[in-house]
């Protein structure tokens, strides 16, 4: 249904009059020009945080400074980021979850839809593409400790494999089982458990001891990758499932 | 230096285009795309600001990475709300008597 982008009332894709558009264009052009001039004339101050991060890199447990900032120096950001993802996933989850069903169906997460016929070229491509995406995801997770990469990049690539499967239409995903829900919240749960264990050891919530920092970051990253992949896939599959019957209704 | 400047200027131009779209576009999906364009512009400016000669500041990079995740989540939530809005808005099919 989103192929139809104009609004029903006006039939136009712009909600303003020509004069208002012109004035808005002038204002925004002026604003952008002012910002560009500000960027050109500003002299960049000495990067105080950069040198702080670099000096403390050997206490962080990883060699990649971005991963060190994400999961050690500013790990609150990452904890809350995973919480934000989980909240959105709960919002987008299909309604059947809350329809008063006390017993959840014991279906597998990924089930094959035998009735759906797929182009053999597409099926052959998927056979290569999906394992390759999983492999690349694992590599990105591992390399995150030394070079650009990490949990979110890995999760996005693995979710991409699931999106490809979903678009081909040969597989159905089930989001109603308990194990899937545990998978969705695994990242946040493990993060909180690690923080709690750390609190028992050191007395501070997210300041890891130097000797355990690498291990803690690895555990969190693996759990976060699984959750991020599952949540991104859920967002795509569920939004597609809501949009599809509506679009079919439009064409009738 | 020139490369950083190019990134910053492109980011600001993208921000401007997105701002125009957010205000001028009528359809909610167009507004959402414009909002994402604005966000990408901000990310580009931040990434360009992270470069200081040979030293790259990892803090803005981590902020951008977190920002991308939150932007993805926000976009998904907006799409879901837009779909619900459209479902509410669409005429209810008449039941045969």
Tab-separated table of C-alpha atoms in Angstrom:
chain	number	residue	atom	x	y	z
A	1	UNK	CA	0.000	0.000	0.000
A	2	UNK	CA	2.971	2.275	0.377
A	3	UNK	CA	3.443	2.316	-3.376
A	4	UNK	CA	0.751	4.972	-3.310
A	5	UNK	CA	2.662	7.902	-1.850
A	6	UNK	CA	0.341	10.824	-2.573
A	7	UNK	CA	-2.276	11.708	0.013
A	8	UNK	CA	-5.883	11.021	-0.663
A	9	UNK	CA	-7.054	14.603	-0.082
A	10	UNK	CA	-4.795	16.633	-2.356
A	11	UNK	CA	-3.322	14.079	-4.749
A	12	UNK	CA	-0.010	15.904	-4.334
A	13	UNK	CA	3.175	14.838	-2.624
A	14	UNK	CA	3.889	18.280	-1.173
A	15	UNK	CA	1.834	19.529	1.726
A	16	UNK	CA	2.693	23.232	1.343
A	17	UNK	CA	1.828	25.986	-1.124
A	18	UNK	CA	4.412	27.095	-3.703
A	19	UNK	CA	5.157	30.322	-1.840
A	20	UNK	CA	5.633	28.497	1.471
A	21	UNK	CA	7.933	25.978	-0.247
A	22	UNK	CA	10.003	28.831	-1.723
A	23	UNK	CA	10.302	30.599	1.635
A	24	UNK	CA	11.193	27.332	3.357
A	25	UNK	CA	13.835	26.661	0.698
A	26	UNK	CA	15.361	30.113	1.253
A	27	UNK	CA	15.443	29.652	5.043
A	28	UNK	CA	16.996	26.177	4.833
A	29	UNK	CA	19.565	27.258	2.214
A	30	UNK	CA	20.610	30.149	4.457
A	31	UNK	CA	20.828	27.834	7.456
A	32	UNK	CA	22.934	25.299	5.530
A	33	UNK	CA	25.224	28.031	4.199
A	34	UNK	CA	25.719	29.362	7.728
A	35	UNK	CA	26.535	25.848	8.983
A	36	UNK	CA	29.024	25.285	6.135
A	37	UNK	CA	30.758	28.600	6.904
A	38	UNK	CA	30.857	27.629	10.593
A	39	UNK	CA	32.502	24.300	9.703
A	40	UNK	CA	35.060	25.993	7.435
A	41	UNK	CA	36.120	28.706	9.897
A	42	UNK	CA	36.074	26.533	13.033
A	43	UNK	CA	39.464	25.277	14.103
A	44	UNK	CA	39.217	21.816	15.516
A	45	UNK	CA	40.109	21.766	19.180
A	46	UNK	CA	42.660	19.264	20.430
A	47	UNK	CA	40.877	15.892	20.758
A	48	UNK	CA	40.991	15.438	24.489
A	49	UNK	CA	38.691	12.408	24.567
A	50	UNK	CA	40.575	10.779	21.689
A	51	UNK	CA	43.889	10.879	23.531
A	52	UNK	CA	42.172	9.670	26.740
A	53	UNK	CA	40.676	6.722	24.859
A	54	UNK	CA	43.971	5.889	23.171
A	55	UNK	CA	45.939	6.067	26.451
A	56	UNK	CA	43.543	3.676	28.188
A	57	UNK	CA	43.198	1.268	25.269
A	58	UNK	CA	45.471	-1.332	26.876
A	59	UNK	CA	43.160	-1.542	29.914
A	60	UNK	CA	40.024	-2.073	27.824
A	61	UNK	CA	40.525	-5.709	26.803
A	62	UNK	CA	40.244	-5.041	23.046
A	63	UNK	CA	42.522	-3.464	20.451
A	64	UNK	CA	39.944	-1.606	18.367
A	65	UNK	CA	39.382	1.843	19.960
A	66	UNK	CA	35.774	2.079	18.691
A	67	UNK	CA	34.875	-1.268	20.297
A	68	UNK	CA	36.682	-0.169	23.463
A	69	UNK	CA	34.563	3.000	23.632
A	70	UNK	CA	31.342	1.139	22.786
A	71	UNK	CA	31.689	-1.759	25.197
A	72	UNK	CA	34.017	-0.550	27.905
A	73	UNK	CA	34.412	3.215	28.308
A	74	UNK	CA	30.830	4.066	27.390
A	75	UNK	CA	29.074	0.740	27.769
A	76	UNK	CA	25.977	2.396	29.260
A	77	UNK	CA	25.242	3.706	25.749
A	78	UNK	CA	25.381	0.212	24.314
A	79	UNK	CA	23.305	-1.267	27.145
A	80	UNK	CA	20.566	1.308	26.570
A	81	UNK	CA	20.843	0.891	22.786
A	82	UNK	CA	20.103	-2.827	23.085
A	83	UNK	CA	17.221	-1.962	25.429
A	84	UNK	CA	15.826	0.470	22.814
A	85	UNK	CA	15.973	-2.252	20.154
A	86	UNK	CA	14.178	-4.700	22.450
A	87	UNK	CA	11.428	-2.175	23.254
A	88	UNK	CA	10.807	-1.585	19.540
A	89	UNK	CA	10.763	-5.343	18.937
A	90	UNK	CA	8.136	-5.790	21.649
A	91	UNK	CA	6.059	-2.996	20.085
A	92	UNK	CA	6.215	-4.518	16.597
A	93	UNK	CA	5.636	-8.153	17.684
A	94	UNK	CA	2.463	-9.577	16.111
A	95	UNK	CA	-0.766	-9.168	18.053
A	96	UNK	CA	-1.333	-12.886	18.512
A	97	UNK	CA	1.151	-12.779	21.389
A	98	UNK	CA	-1.216	-10.666	23.440
A	99	UNK	CA	-4.499	-12.164	22.307
A	100	UNK	CA	-4.906	-14.106	25.540
A	101	UNK	CA	-3.226	-17.303	24.418
A	102	UNK	CA	-1.810	-18.878	27.525
A	103	UNK	CA	-0.054	-21.778	25.803
A	104	UNK	CA	2.364	-20.888	23.057
A	105	UNK	CA	2.423	-22.988	19.884
A	106	UNK	CA	5.327	-25.440	19.807
A	107	UNK	CA	6.418	-24.547	16.284
A	108	UNK	CA	9.976	-24.241	15.110
A	109	UNK	CA	11.379	-20.774	14.521
A	110	UNK	CA	12.105	-21.448	10.854
A	111	UNK	CA	9.667	-23.678	8.995
A	112	UNK	CA	9.718	-24.601	5.334
A	113	UNK	CA	6.708	-23.663	3.271
A	114	UNK	CA	6.553	-26.575	0.822
A	115	UNK	CA	3.609	-25.169	-1.099
A	116	UNK	CA	5.575	-22.121	-2.230
A	117	UNK	CA	7.437	-22.751	-5.474
A	118	UNK	CA	10.673	-20.823	-5.845
A	119	UNK	CA	12.660	-20.127	-8.983
A	120	UNK	CA	15.514	-22.711	-8.985
A	121	UNK	CA	18.099	-20.000	-9.680
A	122	UNK	CA	16.922	-18.064	-6.612
A	123	UNK	CA	16.885	-21.232	-4.498
A	124	UNK	CA	20.431	-22.053	-5.629
A	125	UNK	CA	21.598	-18.512	-4.877
A	126	UNK	CA	20.078	-18.648	-1.394
A	127	UNK	CA	21.829	-21.941	-0.720
A	128	UNK	CA	25.126	-20.091	-1.163
A	129	UNK	CA	24.165	-16.683	0.120
A	130	UNK	CA	22.699	-17.587	3.522
A	131	UNK	CA	25.666	-19.648	4.843
A	132	UNK	CA	28.041	-17.040	3.419
A	133	UNK	CA	26.194	-14.264	5.261
A	134	UNK	CA	26.360	-16.259	8.509
A	135	UNK	CA	30.105	-16.765	7.978
A	136	UNK	CA	30.677	-13.057	7.253
A	137	UNK	CA	28.636	-12.209	10.365
A	138	UNK	CA	30.823	-14.441	12.506
A	139	UNK	CA	33.954	-12.934	10.993
A	140	UNK	CA	32.733	-9.378	11.627
A	141	UNK	CA	32.007	-10.288	15.255
A	142	UNK	CA	35.509	-11.728	15.715
A	143	UNK	CA	37.354	-8.926	13.927
A	144	UNK	CA	35.532	-6.310	16.043
A	145	UNK	CA	38.129	-6.729	18.789
A	146	UNK	CA	40.978	-5.656	16.478
A	147	UNK	CA	39.546	-3.627	13.578
A	148	UNK	CA	36.273	-2.023	12.488
A	149	UNK	CA	33.469	-4.527	13.003
A	150	UNK	CA	31.514	-5.778	15.982
A	151	UNK	CA	28.148	-6.874	17.286
A	152	UNK	CA	25.901	-4.538	15.335
A	153	UNK	CA	27.602	-5.038	11.977
A	154	UNK	CA	27.584	-8.814	12.473
A	155	UNK	CA	23.944	-8.776	13.575
A	156	UNK	CA	22.940	-6.691	10.554
A	157	UNK	CA	24.621	-9.098	8.113
A	158	UNK	CA	23.059	-12.164	9.769
A	159	UNK	CA	19.654	-10.459	9.750
A	160	UNK	CA	20.243	-9.804	6.038
A	161	UNK	CA	20.450	-13.555	5.487
A	162	UNK	CA	17.083	-13.932	7.192
A	163	UNK	CA	15.612	-11.098	5.102
A	164	UNK	CA	16.757	-12.876	1.927
A	165	UNK	CA	15.040	-16.094	3.116
A	166	UNK	CA	11.896	-14.157	3.980
A	167	UNK	CA	11.780	-12.371	0.612
A	168	UNK	CA	12.198	-15.628	-1.295
A	169	UNK	CA	9.020	-16.780	0.447
A	170	UNK	CA	10.042	-20.377	0.923
A	171	UNK	CA	10.377	-20.120	4.676
A	172	UNK	CA	8.059	-18.908	7.406
A	173	UNK	CA	9.233	-17.458	10.701
A	174	UNK	CA	7.442	-17.996	13.999
A	175	UNK	CA	7.815	-15.345	16.664
A	176	UNK	CA	5.385	-16.783	19.207
A	177	UNK	CA	7.574	-19.402	20.869
A	178	UNK	CA	9.245	-18.906	24.228
A	179	UNK	CA	12.706	-19.711	22.856
A	180	UNK	CA	12.401	-16.957	20.248
A	181	UNK	CA	11.452	-14.474	22.937
A	182	UNK	CA	14.480	-15.528	24.976
A	183	UNK	CA	16.654	-15.056	21.877
A	184	UNK	CA	15.252	-11.567	21.361
A	185	UNK	CA	16.066	-10.511	24.913
A	186	UNK	CA	19.319	-12.495	25.249
A	187	UNK	CA	21.562	-9.491	24.519
A	188	UNK	CA	20.025	-7.320	27.210
A	189	UNK	CA	19.804	-10.183	29.724
A	190	UNK	CA	23.454	-11.201	29.307
A	191	UNK	CA	24.564	-7.562	29.456
A	192	UNK	CA	22.697	-7.073	32.758
A	193	UNK	CA	23.976	-10.375	34.195
A	194	UNK	CA	27.576	-9.493	33.288
A	195	UNK	CA	27.101	-6.051	34.853
A	196	UNK	CA	25.705	-7.678	38.020
A	197	UNK	CA	28.593	-10.181	38.247
A	198	UNK	CA	31.005	-7.315	37.692
A	199	UNK	CA	29.298	-5.431	40.506
A	200	UNK	CA	29.923	-8.383	42.852
A	201	UNK	CA	33.608	-8.568	41.843
A	202	UNK	CA	34.602	-4.904	41.726
A	203	UNK	CA	31.745	-2.975	43.351
A	204	UNK	CA	31.173	-0.882	40.211
A	205	UNK	CA	28.519	-1.750	37.667
A	206	UNK	CA	30.144	-1.343	34.274
A	207	UNK	CA	33.851	-0.749	35.005
A	208	UNK	CA	35.378	-4.070	34.085
A	209	UNK	CA	38.562	-5.303	35.801
A	210	UNK	CA	41.450	-5.233	33.322
A	211	UNK	CA	42.077	-8.988	33.429
A	212	UNK	CA	38.453	-9.917	32.697
A	213	UNK	CA	37.562	-7.053	30.345
A	214	UNK	CA	38.278	-8.989	27.139
A	215	UNK	CA	36.215	-11.984	28.256
A	216	UNK	CA	33.276	-9.853	29.430
A	217	UNK	CA	33.240	-7.895	26.154
A	218	UNK	CA	33.339	-11.125	24.127
A	219	UNK	CA	30.388	-12.641	26.059
A	220	UNK	CA	28.335	-9.462	25.693
A	221	UNK	CA	29.140	-9.118	22.003
A	222	UNK	CA	28.159	-12.700	21.137
A	223	UNK	CA	24.834	-12.382	22.967
A	224	UNK	CA	24.209	-8.923	21.501
A	225	UNK	CA	24.904	-10.177	17.965
A	226	UNK	CA	22.319	-12.959	18.306
A	227	UNK	CA	19.715	-10.583	19.723
A	228	UNK	CA	20.383	-7.786	17.236
A	229	UNK	CA	20.125	-10.204	14.299
A	230	UNK	CA	16.860	-11.647	15.640
A	231	UNK	CA	15.354	-8.226	16.379
A	232	UNK	CA	16.270	-6.700	12.997
A	233	UNK	CA	14.824	-9.763	11.266
A	234	UNK	CA	11.669	-9.532	13.394
A	235	UNK	CA	11.240	-5.853	12.476
A	236	UNK	CA	11.451	-6.661	8.761
A	237	UNK	CA	9.313	-9.803	8.769
A	238	UNK	CA	6.567	-8.396	10.993
A	239	UNK	CA	6.282	-5.076	9.148
A	240	UNK	CA	6.145	-7.019	5.859
A	241	UNK	CA	3.431	-9.283	7.277
A	242	UNK	CA	1.307	-6.277	8.322
A	243	UNK	CA	1.824	-4.443	5.012
A	244	UNK	CA	1.140	-7.384	2.669
A	245	UNK	CA	-2.565	-8.091	3.272
A	246	UNK	CA	-3.227	-4.349	3.223
A	247	UNK	CA	-1.535	-4.013	-0.173
A	248	UNK	CA	-3.502	-6.936	-1.556
A	249	UNK	CA	-6.633	-5.179	-0.344
A	250	UNK	CA	-5.557	-2.034	-2.217
A	251	UNK	CA	-5.242	-3.713	-5.572
A	252	UNK	CA	-8.697	-5.236	-5.467
B	1	UNK	CA	41.696	18.513	5.247
B	2	UNK	CA	39.787	19.015	1.975
B	3	UNK	CA	38.356	15.509	2.252
B	4	UNK	CA	37.046	16.183	5.761
B	5	UNK	CA	35.534	19.417	4.519
B	6	UNK	CA	33.819	17.614	1.634
B	7	UNK	CA	32.289	15.142	4.097
B	8	UNK	CA	31.109	17.941	6.399
B	9	UNK	CA	29.580	19.983	3.558
B	10	UNK	CA	27.835	16.921	2.071
B	11	UNK	CA	26.478	16.102	5.523
B	12	UNK	CA	25.119	19.617	5.984
B	13	UNK	CA	23.536	19.600	2.492
B	14	UNK	CA	21.893	16.228	3.258
B	15	UNK	CA	20.640	17.671	6.552
B	16	UNK	CA	19.141	20.632	4.683
B	17	UNK	CA	17.436	18.402	2.092
B	18	UNK	CA	16.044	16.224	4.877
B	19	UNK	CA	14.803	19.229	6.867
B	20	UNK	CA	12.972	20.530	3.789
B	21	UNK	CA	11.418	17.109	3.238
B	22	UNK	CA	10.289	16.724	6.857
B	23	UNK	CA	8.440	20.035	6.714
B	24	UNK	CA	7.226	20.056	3.084
B	25	UNK	CA	6.341	16.420	2.367
B	26	UNK	CA	2.709	15.462	2.875
B	27	UNK	CA	2.960	11.686	3.116
B	28	UNK	CA	4.247	10.141	6.321
B	29	UNK	CA	6.631	7.775	4.505
B	30	UNK	CA	8.212	10.689	2.649
B	31	UNK	CA	8.588	12.491	5.981
B	32	UNK	CA	10.237	9.393	7.445
B	33	UNK	CA	12.709	9.095	4.543
B	34	UNK	CA	13.507	12.801	4.931
B	35	UNK	CA	14.044	12.328	8.671
B	36	UNK	CA	16.512	9.510	7.947
B	37	UNK	CA	18.310	11.718	5.405
B	38	UNK	CA	18.672	14.368	8.114
B	39	UNK	CA	20.081	11.768	10.474
B	40	UNK	CA	22.609	10.542	7.912
B	41	UNK	CA	23.726	14.133	7.370
B	42	UNK	CA	24.363	14.513	11.098
B	43	UNK	CA	26.304	11.217	11.153
B	44	UNK	CA	28.498	12.394	8.261
B	45	UNK	CA	29.311	15.673	10.017
B	46	UNK	CA	30.170	13.760	13.211
B	47	UNK	CA	32.419	11.296	11.342
B	48	UNK	CA	34.226	14.149	9.582
B	49	UNK	CA	34.646	15.956	12.909
B	50	UNK	CA	36.278	12.830	14.373
B	51	UNK	CA	39.319	13.192	12.140
B	52	UNK	CA	42.200	15.183	13.531
B	53	UNK	CA	45.091	14.746	11.126
B	54	UNK	CA	46.565	11.341	11.894
B	55	UNK	CA	44.588	10.695	15.096
B	56	UNK	CA	40.980	9.538	14.658
B	57	UNK	CA	38.747	10.196	17.635
B	58	UNK	CA	36.920	6.920	18.435
B	59	UNK	CA	34.246	8.587	20.599
B	60	UNK	CA	32.214	10.163	17.734
B	61	UNK	CA	32.536	6.884	15.818
B	62	UNK	CA	30.979	4.981	18.724
B	63	UNK	CA	28.283	7.654	19.023
B	64	UNK	CA	27.441	7.324	15.319
B	65	UNK	CA	27.273	3.526	15.588
B	66	UNK	CA	24.861	3.805	18.520
B	67	UNK	CA	22.976	6.495	16.610
B	68	UNK	CA	22.523	4.257	13.566
B	69	UNK	CA	21.028	1.484	15.709
B	70	UNK	CA	18.648	3.870	17.437
B	71	UNK	CA	17.720	5.404	14.052
B	72	UNK	CA	16.929	1.943	12.649
B	73	UNK	CA	14.789	1.151	15.682
B	74	UNK	CA	13.014	4.502	15.498
B	75	UNK	CA	12.358	4.093	11.774
B	76	UNK	CA	10.892	0.632	12.319
B	77	UNK	CA	8.628	1.955	15.079
B	78	UNK	CA	7.515	4.872	12.859
B	79	UNK	CA	6.771	2.474	9.970
B	80	UNK	CA	4.733	0.298	12.318
B	81	UNK	CA	2.789	3.314	13.582
B	82	UNK	CA	2.240	4.479	9.981
B	83	UNK	CA	0.903	1.038	9.055
B	84	UNK	CA	-1.438	1.016	12.039
B	85	UNK	CA	-2.583	4.522	11.071
B	86	UNK	CA	-3.294	3.390	7.518
B	87	UNK	CA	-5.156	0.314	8.746
B	88	UNK	CA	-7.314	2.527	10.977
B	89	UNK	CA	-7.798	4.997	8.140
B	90	UNK	CA	-8.775	2.493	5.450
B	91	UNK	CA	-12.525	2.051	4.963
B	92	UNK	CA	-13.987	-0.981	6.683
B	93	UNK	CA	-15.274	-3.481	4.080
B	94	UNK	CA	-19.061	-3.657	4.138
B	95	UNK	CA	-20.444	-6.956	5.318
B	96	UNK	CA	-23.076	-8.548	3.138
B	97	UNK	CA	-26.523	-8.348	4.772
